[in-house]
Amino acid sequence: MTRILFDQMVAYYVRKGYPVPISSQEFQIGLTQRFIERDGMYFLPDQVAEYDRKKMTSGGMTETVEMFVKDEASMIQWLRQLLKQKPQTFADINPQFMQQLGGWDKNEAQFDLRELLNQNFLCYDGKGPVPEQIHAYLSSNWKDLRNLPKDDPALIAKAQDRWYVPDPNKAGDLEKLREKALLKEFDEYRQRKGKFKRGETFRMEAIRAGFKKAWQERDYQTIINVAEKIPNKVLEEDPKLLMWYDQAVTRMGDE
């Protein structure tokens, strides 16, 4: 949900011709500071009271929203939803991950689960206190682990090697690492000679990240050049890429 909201905010600024004022991490921190989160959604105080009331009177709403996973972005959202509810080990996640690959977009490069986890999530290595998210899950689901301090050996043993969603206030370095990898791949696309061939896959998130950076730097020609290398159908069916491209063409025309 936070990624969707951030994308909508970015789209607003781009269409207005303004630079995007904050990063994804800053936006996420702002959401948690100004609004109340329930089931992956954000509410004002009076709205959340109404939501809680309706949830109780209806006997509880479904906590897990079924997601259609088709590319890297939706897979990350799926993993975020999965791990926020239940921090898990790689061995636990992998079979579920494999089941989600059936609807993968044919133009989108597939990724190793380990790579996606390393770039977007954190794994508790058993050193230091157990992270709050893992502690809350374990203490709620295992009676013998309740009321234990976060450095208790039994709790640490149960928590070790579990992947979890990073705290928005501590996710900056992780986001920078991911962006660096995306931009490195985008630079390869930028330097590539010729278009992508039919059936050839590429990393859409890398192109989105590169377009965003080029827009911030007012490098509209790079957006146009790379857009011309990917299939027209892919460009036309991706609202984000099409937005960057259309705005870049408009700016080049104005200049």
Coordinates of C-alpha atoms in Angstrom, one line a residue:
M1 CA 0.0 0.0 0.0
T2 CA 2.8 2.5 0.9
R3 CA 4.4 1.8 -2.5
I4 CA 1.1 2.5 -4.3
L5 CA 0.6 5.8 -2.4
F6 CA 4.2 6.9 -3.1
D7 CA 3.8 6.1 -6.8
Q8 CA 0.6 8.3 -6.9
M9 CA 2.4 11.1 -5.2
V10 CA 5.3 10.9 -7.7
A11 CA 2.9 10.9 -10.6
Y12 CA 1.2 14.1 -9.3
Y13 CA 4.5 16.0 -9.1
V14 CA 5.8 14.7 -12.5
R15 CA 2.6 15.7 -14.3
K16 CA 2.8 19.1 -12.7
G17 CA 6.4 19.4 -13.9
Y18 CA 7.8 19.6 -10.3
P19 CA 10.8 17.6 -8.9
V20 CA 9.8 14.8 -6.5
P21 CA 10.4 16.4 -3.0
I22 CA 11.1 13.3 -0.9
S23 CA 12.3 9.7 -1.1
S24 CA 10.3 6.6 -0.7
Q25 CA 11.7 6.1 2.8
E26 CA 10.9 9.7 3.9
F27 CA 7.4 9.3 2.5
Q28 CA 6.9 6.0 4.4
I29 CA 8.1 7.6 7.7
G30 CA 5.8 10.5 7.1
L31 CA 2.8 8.2 6.7
T32 CA 3.6 6.4 10.0
Q33 CA 4.0 9.7 11.8
R34 CA 0.8 11.4 10.5
F35 CA -1.6 8.5 10.1
I36 CA -2.7 5.3 11.8
E37 CA -2.0 2.0 10.1
R38 CA -4.5 -0.9 10.0
D39 CA -4.1 -4.0 7.8
G40 CA -1.7 -2.2 5.5
M41 CA -3.9 0.8 5.1
Y42 CA -3.6 4.3 6.6
F43 CA -6.4 6.3 8.3
L44 CA -7.1 9.6 10.1
P45 CA -8.0 9.2 13.8
D46 CA -11.7 9.5 13.2
Q47 CA -11.5 7.2 10.2
V48 CA -9.6 4.5 12.0
A49 CA -12.2 4.5 14.8
E50 CA -14.9 3.8 12.2
Y51 CA -12.8 1.1 10.5
D52 CA -12.2 -0.6 13.9
R53 CA -15.9 -0.5 14.8
K54 CA -17.0 -2.0 11.5
K55 CA -14.3 -4.6 11.7
M56 CA -15.5 -5.7 15.1
T57 CA -19.2 -5.7 14.2
S58 CA -18.6 -7.7 11.0
G59 CA -16.8 -10.4 12.9
G60 CA -13.4 -9.3 11.6
M61 CA -12.3 -8.7 8.0
T62 CA -9.9 -10.7 6.0
E63 CA -6.4 -9.7 7.1
T64 CA -4.6 -11.0 4.0
V65 CA -5.4 -9.3 0.7
E66 CA -4.8 -11.7 -2.2
M67 CA -2.3 -10.2 -4.6
F68 CA -1.7 -11.0 -8.2
V69 CA 2.1 -11.3 -8.5
K70 CA 3.4 -10.5 -12.0
D71 CA 6.6 -8.6 -11.7
E72 CA 9.4 -7.5 -9.2
A73 CA 7.3 -4.7 -7.7
S74 CA 4.3 -6.9 -7.0
M75 CA 6.5 -9.7 -5.7
I76 CA 8.1 -7.3 -3.2
Q77 CA 4.7 -6.2 -2.0
W78 CA 3.7 -9.8 -1.6
L79 CA 6.8 -10.6 0.4
R80 CA 6.2 -7.5 2.5
Q81 CA 2.7 -8.6 3.3
L82 CA 3.8 -12.2 4.0
L83 CA 6.7 -11.2 6.3
K84 CA 4.8 -8.5 8.1
Q85 CA 2.3 -11.0 9.3
K86 CA 4.8 -13.8 10.0
P87 CA 8.6 -13.4 10.0
Q88 CA 10.0 -16.5 8.4
T89 CA 13.2 -18.3 7.4
F90 CA 14.3 -18.7 3.8
A91 CA 13.3 -22.4 3.8
D92 CA 9.7 -21.4 4.9
I93 CA 9.4 -18.6 2.3
N94 CA 10.8 -20.3 -0.8
P95 CA 8.0 -22.8 -1.5
Q96 CA 5.4 -20.1 -1.2
F97 CA 7.6 -17.8 -3.4
M98 CA 7.8 -20.5 -6.1
Q99 CA 4.0 -20.8 -6.2
Q100 CA 3.7 -17.1 -7.0
L101 CA 5.8 -17.3 -10.2
G102 CA 3.0 -18.8 -12.4
G103 CA 1.6 -15.4 -13.5
W104 CA 5.0 -13.7 -14.0
D105 CA 5.1 -11.2 -16.9
K106 CA 7.0 -12.7 -19.8
N107 CA 9.0 -9.5 -20.4
E108 CA 10.0 -9.2 -16.7
A109 CA 13.3 -10.7 -15.7
Q110 CA 12.9 -13.3 -12.9
F111 CA 14.9 -13.0 -9.7
D112 CA 16.4 -15.3 -7.2
L113 CA 14.5 -15.1 -3.9
R114 CA 17.7 -14.5 -2.0
E115 CA 18.4 -11.4 -4.1
L116 CA 14.9 -10.0 -3.5
L117 CA 15.2 -10.6 0.3
N118 CA 18.7 -9.1 0.5
Q119 CA 17.7 -5.9 -1.3
N120 CA 14.4 -5.3 0.5
F121 CA 14.3 -7.0 3.8
L122 CA 16.4 -7.8 6.9
C123 CA 17.4 -11.2 8.4
Y124 CA 18.0 -11.6 12.1
D125 CA 21.4 -13.2 12.5
G126 CA 21.1 -14.0 16.2
K127 CA 23.3 -11.1 17.3
G128 CA 21.9 -8.5 19.7
P129 CA 18.3 -8.3 20.9
V130 CA 15.5 -9.9 18.8
P131 CA 13.9 -7.2 16.5
E132 CA 10.5 -6.0 17.7
Q133 CA 8.6 -7.4 14.8
I134 CA 9.9 -10.9 15.3
H135 CA 9.6 -10.6 19.1
A136 CA 5.9 -9.6 18.8
Y137 CA 5.1 -12.5 16.5
L138 CA 6.9 -15.2 18.5
S139 CA 5.6 -14.0 21.9
S140 CA 2.0 -14.0 20.5
N141 CA 2.2 -17.5 19.0
W142 CA 4.4 -19.5 21.5
K143 CA 3.2 -19.5 25.1
D144 CA 6.7 -20.5 26.4
L145 CA 8.2 -17.4 24.7
R146 CA 5.8 -14.9 26.2
N147 CA 7.1 -12.2 28.6
L148 CA 10.8 -13.1 27.8
P149 CA 13.3 -10.3 27.3
K150 CA 14.6 -9.7 23.8
D151 CA 18.0 -11.1 24.7
D152 CA 16.7 -14.4 26.2
P153 CA 18.6 -17.4 24.6
A154 CA 15.4 -19.3 23.9
L155 CA 13.8 -16.4 22.1
I156 CA 17.0 -15.7 20.1
A157 CA 17.2 -19.4 19.0
K158 CA 13.6 -19.3 17.7
A159 CA 14.1 -15.9 16.0
Q160 CA 17.4 -16.6 14.3
D161 CA 17.5 -16.6 10.5
R162 CA 14.0 -15.2 10.2
W163 CA 13.4 -12.5 7.6
Y164 CA 11.3 -9.5 8.5
V165 CA 10.2 -6.1 7.2
P166 CA 12.6 -3.3 8.2
D167 CA 11.5 -0.4 10.4
P168 CA 10.8 2.6 8.1
N169 CA 13.0 4.7 10.4
K170 CA 15.9 2.3 9.9
A171 CA 15.4 1.3 6.2
G172 CA 17.4 4.1 4.6
D173 CA 20.6 2.1 4.0
L174 CA 18.7 -0.8 2.6
E175 CA 16.8 1.4 0.2
K176 CA 20.1 3.1 -0.9
L177 CA 21.6 -0.4 -1.5
R178 CA 18.7 -1.4 -3.7
E179 CA 18.6 1.8 -5.6
K180 CA 22.3 1.5 -6.3
A181 CA 21.8 -1.9 -7.8
L182 CA 18.8 -0.8 -9.9
L183 CA 20.7 2.3 -11.3
K184 CA 23.7 0.1 -12.1
E185 CA 21.5 -2.1 -14.2
F186 CA 19.7 0.9 -15.8
D187 CA 23.1 2.2 -16.8
E188 CA 23.7 -1.0 -18.7
Y189 CA 20.4 -0.5 -20.6
R190 CA 21.4 3.1 -21.3
Q191 CA 24.7 2.1 -22.9
R192 CA 23.1 -0.8 -24.8
K193 CA 23.1 -0.5 -28.6
G194 CA 19.8 -1.4 -30.2
K195 CA 16.4 -2.5 -28.9
F196 CA 15.6 -5.4 -26.7
K197 CA 14.7 -8.4 -28.9
R198 CA 11.4 -10.2 -28.8
G199 CA 11.3 -12.5 -25.8
E200 CA 14.3 -10.8 -24.2
T201 CA 13.6 -10.0 -20.5
F202 CA 14.8 -6.9 -18.6
R203 CA 14.3 -5.5 -15.1
M204 CA 11.4 -3.1 -15.1
E205 CA 12.2 -1.7 -11.6
A206 CA 15.6 -0.7 -12.9
I207 CA 14.1 1.2 -15.8
R208 CA 11.6 2.9 -13.4
A209 CA 14.4 3.9 -11.0
G210 CA 16.5 5.2 -13.9
F211 CA 13.7 7.2 -15.4
K212 CA 13.0 8.7 -12.0
K213 CA 16.7 9.7 -11.5
A214 CA 16.9 11.1 -15.0
W215 CA 13.8 13.2 -14.4
Q216 CA 15.2 14.6 -11.2
E217 CA 18.3 15.6 -13.2
R218 CA 16.3 16.9 -16.1
D219 CA 18.0 14.4 -18.4
Y220 CA 14.9 13.9 -20.5
Q221 CA 16.9 12.6 -23.5
T222 CA 18.1 9.5 -21.5
I223 CA 14.4 8.7 -20.7
I224 CA 13.5 8.9 -24.4
N225 CA 16.5 7.0 -25.6
V226 CA 16.0 4.0 -23.2
A227 CA 12.2 4.1 -23.8
E228 CA 12.9 3.6 -27.5
K229 CA 14.8 0.4 -26.7
I230 CA 12.0 -1.4 -25.0
P231 CA 9.0 -2.9 -26.9
N232 CA 6.2 -0.4 -27.5
K233 CA 3.6 -2.7 -26.0
V234 CA 5.6 -2.9 -22.7
L235 CA 5.9 0.9 -22.6
E236 CA 2.2 1.5 -23.3
E237 CA 1.0 -1.0 -20.7
D238 CA 3.1 0.3 -17.9
P239 CA 1.5 3.6 -16.5
K240 CA 4.7 4.6 -14.7
L241 CA 7.1 4.3 -17.6
L242 CA 4.6 5.9 -20.0
M243 CA 4.2 8.8 -17.6
W244 CA 7.9 9.4 -17.5
Y245 CA 8.3 9.1 -21.2
D246 CA 5.3 11.3 -22.2
Q247 CA 6.5 14.0 -19.8
A248 CA 10.1 13.8 -21.1
V249 CA 8.9 14.2 -24.7
T250 CA 6.8 17.2 -23.6
R251 CA 9.8 18.8 -21.8
M252 CA 12.1 18.2 -24.8
G253 CA 9.5 19.8 -27.0
D254 CA 9.2 22.9 -24.7
E255 CA 13.0 23.3 -24.7

